[in-house]
PDB file of C-alpha atoms in Angstrom:
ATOM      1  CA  UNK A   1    -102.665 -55.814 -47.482  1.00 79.00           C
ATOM      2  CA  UNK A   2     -99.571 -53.988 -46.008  1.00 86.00           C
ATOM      3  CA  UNK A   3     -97.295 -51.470 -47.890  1.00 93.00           C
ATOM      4  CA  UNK A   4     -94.380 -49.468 -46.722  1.00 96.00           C
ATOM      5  CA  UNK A   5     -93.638 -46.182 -48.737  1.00 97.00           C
ATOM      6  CA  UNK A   6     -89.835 -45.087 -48.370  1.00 97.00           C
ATOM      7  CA  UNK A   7     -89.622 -41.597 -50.313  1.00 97.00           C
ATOM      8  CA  UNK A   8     -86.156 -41.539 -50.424  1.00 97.00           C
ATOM      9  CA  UNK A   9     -83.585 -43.734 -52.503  1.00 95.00           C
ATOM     10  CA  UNK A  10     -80.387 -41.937 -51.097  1.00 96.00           C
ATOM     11  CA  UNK A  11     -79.190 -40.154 -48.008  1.00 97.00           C
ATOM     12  CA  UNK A  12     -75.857 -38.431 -47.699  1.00 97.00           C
ATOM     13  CA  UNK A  13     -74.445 -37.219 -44.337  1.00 97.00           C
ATOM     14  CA  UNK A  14     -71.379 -36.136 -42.520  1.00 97.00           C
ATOM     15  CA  UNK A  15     -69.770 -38.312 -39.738  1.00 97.00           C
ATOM     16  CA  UNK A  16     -71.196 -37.624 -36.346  1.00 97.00           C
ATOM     17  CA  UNK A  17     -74.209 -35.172 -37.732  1.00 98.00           C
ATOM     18  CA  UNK A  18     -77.989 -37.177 -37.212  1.00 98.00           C
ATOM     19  CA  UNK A  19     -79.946 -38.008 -39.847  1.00 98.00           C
ATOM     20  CA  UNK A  20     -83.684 -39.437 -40.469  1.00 98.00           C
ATOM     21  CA  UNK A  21     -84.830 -41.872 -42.887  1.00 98.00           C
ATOM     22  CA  UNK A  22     -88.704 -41.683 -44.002  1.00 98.00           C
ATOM     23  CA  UNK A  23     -91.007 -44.603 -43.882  1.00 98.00           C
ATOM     24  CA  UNK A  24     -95.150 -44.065 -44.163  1.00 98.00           C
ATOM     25  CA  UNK A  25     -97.000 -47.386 -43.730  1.00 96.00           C
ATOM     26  CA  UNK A  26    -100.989 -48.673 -44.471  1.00 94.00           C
ATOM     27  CA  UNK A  27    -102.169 -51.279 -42.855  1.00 89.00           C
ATOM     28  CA  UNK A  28    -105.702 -51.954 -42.327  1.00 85.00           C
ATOM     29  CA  UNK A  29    -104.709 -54.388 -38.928  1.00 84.00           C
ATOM     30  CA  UNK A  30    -105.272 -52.905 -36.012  1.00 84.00           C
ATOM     31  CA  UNK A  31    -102.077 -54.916 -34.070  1.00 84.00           C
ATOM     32  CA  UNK A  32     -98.710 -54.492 -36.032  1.00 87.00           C
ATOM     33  CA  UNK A  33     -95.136 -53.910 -35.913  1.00 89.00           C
ATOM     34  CA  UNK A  34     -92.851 -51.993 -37.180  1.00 92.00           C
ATOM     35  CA  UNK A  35     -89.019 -52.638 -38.442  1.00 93.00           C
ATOM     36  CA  UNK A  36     -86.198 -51.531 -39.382  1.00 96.00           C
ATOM     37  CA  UNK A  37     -83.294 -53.438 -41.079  1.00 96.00           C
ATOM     38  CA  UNK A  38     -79.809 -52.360 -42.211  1.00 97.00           C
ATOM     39  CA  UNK A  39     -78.122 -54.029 -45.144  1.00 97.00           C
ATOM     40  CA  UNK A  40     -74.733 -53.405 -45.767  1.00 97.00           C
ATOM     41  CA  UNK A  41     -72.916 -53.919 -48.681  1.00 95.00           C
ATOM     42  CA  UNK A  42     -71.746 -57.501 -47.276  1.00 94.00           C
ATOM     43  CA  UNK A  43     -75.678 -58.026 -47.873  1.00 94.00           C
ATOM     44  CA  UNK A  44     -76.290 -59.481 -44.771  1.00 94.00           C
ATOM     45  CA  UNK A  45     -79.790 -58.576 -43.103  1.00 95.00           C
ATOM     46  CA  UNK A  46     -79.143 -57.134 -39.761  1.00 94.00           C
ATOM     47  CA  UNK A  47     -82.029 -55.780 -37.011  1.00 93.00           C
ATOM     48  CA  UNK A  48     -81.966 -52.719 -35.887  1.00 95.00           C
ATOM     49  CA  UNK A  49     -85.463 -51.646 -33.895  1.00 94.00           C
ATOM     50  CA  UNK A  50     -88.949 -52.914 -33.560  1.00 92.00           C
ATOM     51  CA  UNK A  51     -92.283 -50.232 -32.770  1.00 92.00           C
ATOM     52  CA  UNK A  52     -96.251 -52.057 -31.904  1.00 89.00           C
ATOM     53  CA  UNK A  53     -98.480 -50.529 -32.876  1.00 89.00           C
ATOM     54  CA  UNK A  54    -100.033 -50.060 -29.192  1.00 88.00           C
ATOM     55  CA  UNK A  55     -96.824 -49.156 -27.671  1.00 88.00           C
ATOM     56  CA  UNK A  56     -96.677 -45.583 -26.262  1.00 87.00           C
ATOM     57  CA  UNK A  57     -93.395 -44.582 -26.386  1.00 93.00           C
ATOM     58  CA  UNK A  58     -90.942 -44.711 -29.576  1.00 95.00           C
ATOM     59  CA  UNK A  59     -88.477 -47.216 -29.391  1.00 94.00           C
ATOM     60  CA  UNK A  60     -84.869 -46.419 -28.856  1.00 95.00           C
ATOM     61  CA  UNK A  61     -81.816 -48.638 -29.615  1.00 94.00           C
ATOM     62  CA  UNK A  62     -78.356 -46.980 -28.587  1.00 96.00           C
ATOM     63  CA  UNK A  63     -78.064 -44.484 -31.304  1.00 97.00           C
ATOM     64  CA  UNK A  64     -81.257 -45.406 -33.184  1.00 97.00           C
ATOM     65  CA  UNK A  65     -84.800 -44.025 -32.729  1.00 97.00           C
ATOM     66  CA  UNK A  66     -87.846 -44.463 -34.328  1.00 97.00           C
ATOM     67  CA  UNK A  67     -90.029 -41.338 -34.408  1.00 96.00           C
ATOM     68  CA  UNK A  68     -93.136 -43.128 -34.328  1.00 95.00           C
ATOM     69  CA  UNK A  69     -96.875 -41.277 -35.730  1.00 95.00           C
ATOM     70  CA  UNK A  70     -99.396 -43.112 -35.307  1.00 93.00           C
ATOM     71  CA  UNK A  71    -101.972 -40.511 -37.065  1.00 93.00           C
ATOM     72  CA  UNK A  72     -99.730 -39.755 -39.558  1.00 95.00           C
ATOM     73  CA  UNK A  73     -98.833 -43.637 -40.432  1.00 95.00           C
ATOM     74  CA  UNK A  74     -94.903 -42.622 -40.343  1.00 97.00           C
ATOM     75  CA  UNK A  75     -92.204 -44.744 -38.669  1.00 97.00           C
ATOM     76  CA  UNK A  76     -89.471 -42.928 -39.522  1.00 98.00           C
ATOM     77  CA  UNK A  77     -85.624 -43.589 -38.128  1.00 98.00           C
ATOM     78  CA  UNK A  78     -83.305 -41.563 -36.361  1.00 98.00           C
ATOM     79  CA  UNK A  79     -79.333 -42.141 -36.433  1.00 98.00           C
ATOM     80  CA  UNK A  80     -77.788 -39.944 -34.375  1.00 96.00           C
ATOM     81  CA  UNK A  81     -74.265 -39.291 -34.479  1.00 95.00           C
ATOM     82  CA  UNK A  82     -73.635 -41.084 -37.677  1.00 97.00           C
ATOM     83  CA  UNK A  83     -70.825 -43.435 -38.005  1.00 97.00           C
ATOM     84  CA  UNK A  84     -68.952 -44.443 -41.392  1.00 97.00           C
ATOM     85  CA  UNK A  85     -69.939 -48.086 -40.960  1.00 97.00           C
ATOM     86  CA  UNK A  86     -73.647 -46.696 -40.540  1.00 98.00           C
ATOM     87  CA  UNK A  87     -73.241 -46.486 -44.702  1.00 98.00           C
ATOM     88  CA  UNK A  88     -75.667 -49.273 -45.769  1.00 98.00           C
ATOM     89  CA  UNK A  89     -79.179 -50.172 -47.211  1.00 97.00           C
ATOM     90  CA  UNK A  90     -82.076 -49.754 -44.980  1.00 98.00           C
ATOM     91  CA  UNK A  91     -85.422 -50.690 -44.980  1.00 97.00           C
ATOM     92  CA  UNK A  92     -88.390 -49.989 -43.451  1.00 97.00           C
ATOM     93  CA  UNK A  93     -90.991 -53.152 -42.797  1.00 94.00           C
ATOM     94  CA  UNK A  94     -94.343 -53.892 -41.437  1.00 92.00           C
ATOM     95  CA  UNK A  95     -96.136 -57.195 -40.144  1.00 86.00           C
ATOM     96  CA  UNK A  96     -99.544 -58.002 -38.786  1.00 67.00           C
ATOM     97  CA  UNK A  97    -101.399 -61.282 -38.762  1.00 60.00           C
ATOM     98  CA  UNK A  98     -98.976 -64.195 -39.504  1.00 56.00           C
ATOM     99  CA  UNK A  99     -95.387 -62.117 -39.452  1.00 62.00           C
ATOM    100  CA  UNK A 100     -95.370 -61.228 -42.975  1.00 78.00           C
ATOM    101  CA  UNK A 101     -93.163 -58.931 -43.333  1.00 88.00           C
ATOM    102  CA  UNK A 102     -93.808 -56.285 -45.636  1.00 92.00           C
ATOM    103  CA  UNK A 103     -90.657 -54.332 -46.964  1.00 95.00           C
ATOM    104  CA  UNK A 104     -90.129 -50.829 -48.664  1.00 96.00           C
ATOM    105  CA  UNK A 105     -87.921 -50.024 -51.380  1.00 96.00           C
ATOM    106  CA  UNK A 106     -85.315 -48.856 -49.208  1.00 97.00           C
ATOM    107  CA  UNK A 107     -82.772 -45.874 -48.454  1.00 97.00           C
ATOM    108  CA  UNK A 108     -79.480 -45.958 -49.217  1.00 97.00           C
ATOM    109  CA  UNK A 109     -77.486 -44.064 -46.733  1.00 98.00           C
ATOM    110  CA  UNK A 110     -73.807 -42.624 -47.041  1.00 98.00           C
ATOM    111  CA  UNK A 111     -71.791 -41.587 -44.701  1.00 98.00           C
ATOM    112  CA  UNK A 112     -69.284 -39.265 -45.393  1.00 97.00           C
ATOM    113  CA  UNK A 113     -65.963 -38.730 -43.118  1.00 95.00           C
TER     114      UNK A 113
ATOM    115  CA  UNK B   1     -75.354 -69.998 -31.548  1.00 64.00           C
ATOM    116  CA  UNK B   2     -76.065 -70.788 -35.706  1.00 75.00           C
ATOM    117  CA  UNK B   3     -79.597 -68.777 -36.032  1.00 93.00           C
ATOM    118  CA  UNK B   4     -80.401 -69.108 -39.962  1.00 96.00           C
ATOM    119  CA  UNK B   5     -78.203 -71.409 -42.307  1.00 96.00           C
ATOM    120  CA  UNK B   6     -79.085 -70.865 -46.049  1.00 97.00           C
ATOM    121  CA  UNK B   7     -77.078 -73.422 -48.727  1.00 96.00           C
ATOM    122  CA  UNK B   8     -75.555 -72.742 -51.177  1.00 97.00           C
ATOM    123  CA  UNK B   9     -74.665 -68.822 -50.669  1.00 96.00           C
ATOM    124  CA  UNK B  10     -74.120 -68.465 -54.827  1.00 97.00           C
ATOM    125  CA  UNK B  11     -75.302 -70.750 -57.324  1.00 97.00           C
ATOM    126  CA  UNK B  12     -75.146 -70.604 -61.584  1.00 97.00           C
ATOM    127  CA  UNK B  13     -77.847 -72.345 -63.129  1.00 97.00           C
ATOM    128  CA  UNK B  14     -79.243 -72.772 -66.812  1.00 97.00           C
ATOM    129  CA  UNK B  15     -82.415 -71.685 -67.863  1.00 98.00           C
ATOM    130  CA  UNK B  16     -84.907 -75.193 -67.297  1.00 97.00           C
ATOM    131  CA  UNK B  17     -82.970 -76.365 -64.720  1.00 97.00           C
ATOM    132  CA  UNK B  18     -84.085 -77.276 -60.864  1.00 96.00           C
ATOM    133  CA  UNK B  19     -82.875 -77.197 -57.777  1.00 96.00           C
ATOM    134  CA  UNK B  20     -83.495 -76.741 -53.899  1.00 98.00           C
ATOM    135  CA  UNK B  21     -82.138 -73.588 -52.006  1.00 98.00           C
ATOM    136  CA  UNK B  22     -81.989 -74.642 -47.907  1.00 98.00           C
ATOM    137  CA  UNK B  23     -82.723 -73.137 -45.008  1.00 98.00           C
ATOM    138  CA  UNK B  24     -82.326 -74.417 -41.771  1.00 97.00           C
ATOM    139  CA  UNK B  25     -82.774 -72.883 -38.027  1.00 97.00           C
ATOM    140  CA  UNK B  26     -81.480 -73.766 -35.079  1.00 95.00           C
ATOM    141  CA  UNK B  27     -84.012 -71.645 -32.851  1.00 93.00           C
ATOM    142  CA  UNK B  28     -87.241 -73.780 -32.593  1.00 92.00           C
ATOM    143  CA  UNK B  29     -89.362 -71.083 -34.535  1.00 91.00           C
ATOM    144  CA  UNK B  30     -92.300 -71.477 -35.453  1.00 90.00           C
ATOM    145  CA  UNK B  31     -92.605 -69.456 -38.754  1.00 91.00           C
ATOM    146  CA  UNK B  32     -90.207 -69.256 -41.801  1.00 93.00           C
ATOM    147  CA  UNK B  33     -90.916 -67.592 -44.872  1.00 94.00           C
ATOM    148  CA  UNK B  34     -88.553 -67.038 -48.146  1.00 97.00           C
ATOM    149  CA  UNK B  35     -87.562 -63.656 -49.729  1.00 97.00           C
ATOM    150  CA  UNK B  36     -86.301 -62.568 -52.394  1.00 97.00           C
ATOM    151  CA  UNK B  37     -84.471 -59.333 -53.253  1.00 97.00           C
ATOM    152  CA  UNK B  38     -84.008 -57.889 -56.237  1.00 95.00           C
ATOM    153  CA  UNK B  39     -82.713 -54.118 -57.046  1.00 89.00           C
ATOM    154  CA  UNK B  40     -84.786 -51.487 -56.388  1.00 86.00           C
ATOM    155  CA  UNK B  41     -87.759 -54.008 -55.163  1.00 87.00           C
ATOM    156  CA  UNK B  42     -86.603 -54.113 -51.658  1.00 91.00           C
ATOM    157  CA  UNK B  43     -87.397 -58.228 -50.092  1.00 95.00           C
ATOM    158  CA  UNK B  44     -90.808 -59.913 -51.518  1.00 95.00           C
ATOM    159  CA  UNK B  45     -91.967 -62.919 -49.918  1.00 94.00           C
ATOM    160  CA  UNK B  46     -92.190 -66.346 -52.146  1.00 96.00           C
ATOM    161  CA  UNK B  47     -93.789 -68.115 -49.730  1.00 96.00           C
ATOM    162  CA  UNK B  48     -93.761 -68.770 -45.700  1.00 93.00           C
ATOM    163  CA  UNK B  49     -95.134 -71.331 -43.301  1.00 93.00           C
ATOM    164  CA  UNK B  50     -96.399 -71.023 -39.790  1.00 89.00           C
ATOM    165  CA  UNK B  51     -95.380 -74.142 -38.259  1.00 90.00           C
ATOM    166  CA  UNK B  52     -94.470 -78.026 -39.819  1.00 93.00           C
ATOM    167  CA  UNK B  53     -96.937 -78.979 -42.180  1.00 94.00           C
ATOM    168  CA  UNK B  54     -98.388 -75.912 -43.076  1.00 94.00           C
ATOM    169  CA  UNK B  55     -97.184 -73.537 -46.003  1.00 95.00           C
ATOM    170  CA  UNK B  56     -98.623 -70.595 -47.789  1.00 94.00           C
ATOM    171  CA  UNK B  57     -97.884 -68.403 -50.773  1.00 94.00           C
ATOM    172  CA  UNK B  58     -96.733 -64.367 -50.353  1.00 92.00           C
ATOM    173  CA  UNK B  59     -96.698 -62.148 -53.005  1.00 92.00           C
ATOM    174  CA  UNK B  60     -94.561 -63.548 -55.682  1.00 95.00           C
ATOM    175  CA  UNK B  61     -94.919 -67.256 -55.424  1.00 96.00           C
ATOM    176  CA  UNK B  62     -94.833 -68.625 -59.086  1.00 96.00           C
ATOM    177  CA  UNK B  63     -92.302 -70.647 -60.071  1.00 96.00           C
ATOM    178  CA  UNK B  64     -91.409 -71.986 -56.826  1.00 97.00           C
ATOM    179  CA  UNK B  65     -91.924 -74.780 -54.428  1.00 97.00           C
ATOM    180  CA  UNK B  66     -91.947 -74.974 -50.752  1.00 97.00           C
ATOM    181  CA  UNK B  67     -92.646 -77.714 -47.963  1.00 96.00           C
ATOM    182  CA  UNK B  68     -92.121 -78.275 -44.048  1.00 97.00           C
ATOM    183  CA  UNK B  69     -91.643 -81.420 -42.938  1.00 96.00           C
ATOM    184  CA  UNK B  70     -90.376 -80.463 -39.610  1.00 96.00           C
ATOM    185  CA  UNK B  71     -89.853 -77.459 -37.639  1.00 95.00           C
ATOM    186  CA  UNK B  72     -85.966 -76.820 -38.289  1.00 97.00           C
ATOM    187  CA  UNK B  73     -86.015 -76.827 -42.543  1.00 97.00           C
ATOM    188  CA  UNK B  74     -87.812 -75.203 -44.680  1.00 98.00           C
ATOM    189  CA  UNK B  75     -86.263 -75.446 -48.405  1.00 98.00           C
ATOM    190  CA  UNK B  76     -87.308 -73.693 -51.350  1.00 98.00           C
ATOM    191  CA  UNK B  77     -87.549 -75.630 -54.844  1.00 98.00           C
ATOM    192  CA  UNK B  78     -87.369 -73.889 -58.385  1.00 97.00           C
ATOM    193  CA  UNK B  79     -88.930 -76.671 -60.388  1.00 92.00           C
ATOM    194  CA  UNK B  80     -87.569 -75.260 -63.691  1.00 96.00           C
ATOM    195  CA  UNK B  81     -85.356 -72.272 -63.842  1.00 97.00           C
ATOM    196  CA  UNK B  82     -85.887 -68.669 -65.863  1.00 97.00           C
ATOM    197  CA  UNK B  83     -83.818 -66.017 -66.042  1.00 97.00           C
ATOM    198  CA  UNK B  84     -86.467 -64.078 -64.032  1.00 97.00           C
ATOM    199  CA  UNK B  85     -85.198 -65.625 -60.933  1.00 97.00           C
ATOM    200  CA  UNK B  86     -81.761 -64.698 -60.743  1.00 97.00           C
ATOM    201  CA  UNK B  87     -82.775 -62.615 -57.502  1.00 98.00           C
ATOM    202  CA  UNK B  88     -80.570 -62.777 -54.014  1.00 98.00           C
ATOM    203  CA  UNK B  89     -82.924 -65.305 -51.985  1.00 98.00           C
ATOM    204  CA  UNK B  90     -83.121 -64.727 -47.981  1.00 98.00           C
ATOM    205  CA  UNK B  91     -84.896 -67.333 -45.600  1.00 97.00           C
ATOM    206  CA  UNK B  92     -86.046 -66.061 -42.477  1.00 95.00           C
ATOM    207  CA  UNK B  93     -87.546 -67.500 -39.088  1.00 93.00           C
ATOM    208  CA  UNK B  94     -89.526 -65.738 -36.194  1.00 89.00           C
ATOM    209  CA  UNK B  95     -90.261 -67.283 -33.230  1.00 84.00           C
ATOM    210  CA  UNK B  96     -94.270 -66.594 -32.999  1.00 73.00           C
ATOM    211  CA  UNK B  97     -96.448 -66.152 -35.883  1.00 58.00           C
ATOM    212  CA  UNK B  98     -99.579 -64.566 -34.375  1.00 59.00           C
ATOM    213  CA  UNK B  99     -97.553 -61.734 -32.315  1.00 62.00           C
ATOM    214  CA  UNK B 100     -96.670 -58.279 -33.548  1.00 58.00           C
ATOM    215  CA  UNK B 101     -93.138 -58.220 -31.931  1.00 65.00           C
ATOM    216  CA  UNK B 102     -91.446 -61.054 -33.766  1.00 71.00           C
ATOM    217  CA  UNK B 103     -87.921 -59.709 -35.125  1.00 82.00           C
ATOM    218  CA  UNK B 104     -87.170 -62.050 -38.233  1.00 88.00           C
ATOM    219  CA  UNK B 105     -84.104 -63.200 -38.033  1.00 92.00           C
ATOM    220  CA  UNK B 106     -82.374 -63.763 -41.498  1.00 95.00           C
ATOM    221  CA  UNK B 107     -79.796 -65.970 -43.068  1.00 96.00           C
ATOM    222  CA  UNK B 108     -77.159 -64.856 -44.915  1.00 96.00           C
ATOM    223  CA  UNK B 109     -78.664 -64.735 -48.646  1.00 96.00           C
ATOM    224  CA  UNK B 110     -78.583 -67.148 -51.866  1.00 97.00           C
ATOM    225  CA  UNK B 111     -77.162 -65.359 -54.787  1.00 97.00           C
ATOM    226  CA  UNK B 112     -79.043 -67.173 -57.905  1.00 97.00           C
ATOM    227  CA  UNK B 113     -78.150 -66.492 -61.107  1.00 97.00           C
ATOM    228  CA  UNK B 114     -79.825 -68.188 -63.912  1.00 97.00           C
ATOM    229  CA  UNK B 115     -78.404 -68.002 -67.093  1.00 97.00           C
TER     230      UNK B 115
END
């Protein structure tokens, strides 16, 4: 079974600064992926970035990262220069096997002007 | 370009009743699975299927009813309603169910209230 750990209910920030959202995984696969999805408040899921597993390099998506540790089980994500419609829900996900996704709890992020 | 359709996008019912929350695609994917979302729970998957014909049960499966009868729908049944299940309800469809890279695309989200 997969489960995805996000530490941190709420994030605040300041327009333009970066910020980082936590996410630690388990997963006994050996092949999976890694997501993230923002929610805003319309409650829409939208994708943001995918990680494997076996890729080498962290995955970048205009202004979002994933800061991907493979030892440490963390797929965390990066926003950099923050916007005001960046304010949303996020979560973290896994999948392995059949694309079940596994979700975390989520982090609420606000973005202040 | 319609990706996920999910009917109706809010929906009252009373406790005991049924009904059928659908999902349709447009993107010839093979796997679709149900969600639902509750505060502070993040998504939970009901149930999913990995191609017509075949349908399995995620993590929180009782109380609902799923079939797929052909690639495109995939509908999810509450046989008799609780108050438990007032939950927002996402389908979802990837295109491969055996790779690691398959984004999920999402429909827009069932708000189910049961009263």
């Amino acid at each position: 079974a997969q489960k995805i750990t996000q530490t941190q209910p709420g994030m605040f920030v300041q327009e333009k600064e970066a910020v980082t959202l936590d996410c630690t995984y388990d997963t006994s696969d050996p092949s999976y992926g890694l997501f993230w999805y923002k929610q805003p408040s319309s409650g829409e899921m939208i994708f943001l970035i995918y990680q494997g597993s076996y890729d080498q390099q962290n995955a970048t998506e205009g202004r979002y990262s994933l800061n991907f540790q493979k030892a440490r089980k963390s797929a965390n994500l990066v926003i950099s220069a923050s916007q005001l419609g960046d304010s949303a829900m996020y979560f973290c996900a896994t999948n392995s096997g059949y694309s079940t996704l596994t979700f975390g709890k989520g982090t609420m992020l606000l973005v202040s002007p | 370009n319609a990706g996920v359709t999910q009917t109706p996008k809010f929906q009252v019912l009373k406790t005991g009743q049924s009904m059928t929350l659908q999902c349709a695609q447009d993107m010839n994917h093979e796997y679709m699975s149900w969600y639902r979302q509750d505060p502070g729970m993040g998504l939970r998957l009901i149930h999913y299927s990995v191609g017509a014909g075949i349908t399995d049960q995620g993590e929180v499966p009782n109380g609902y009813n799923v079939s797929r009868s052909t690639t495109e729908d995939f509908p999810l049944r509450l046989l008799s309603a609780a108050p438990s299940q007032t939950s927002v309800y996402f389908c979802a469809s990837s295109r491969s169910s055996t790779l690691p890279n398959t984004e999920a695309f999402f429909g827009q989200g069932t708000r189910l209230t049961v009263v």
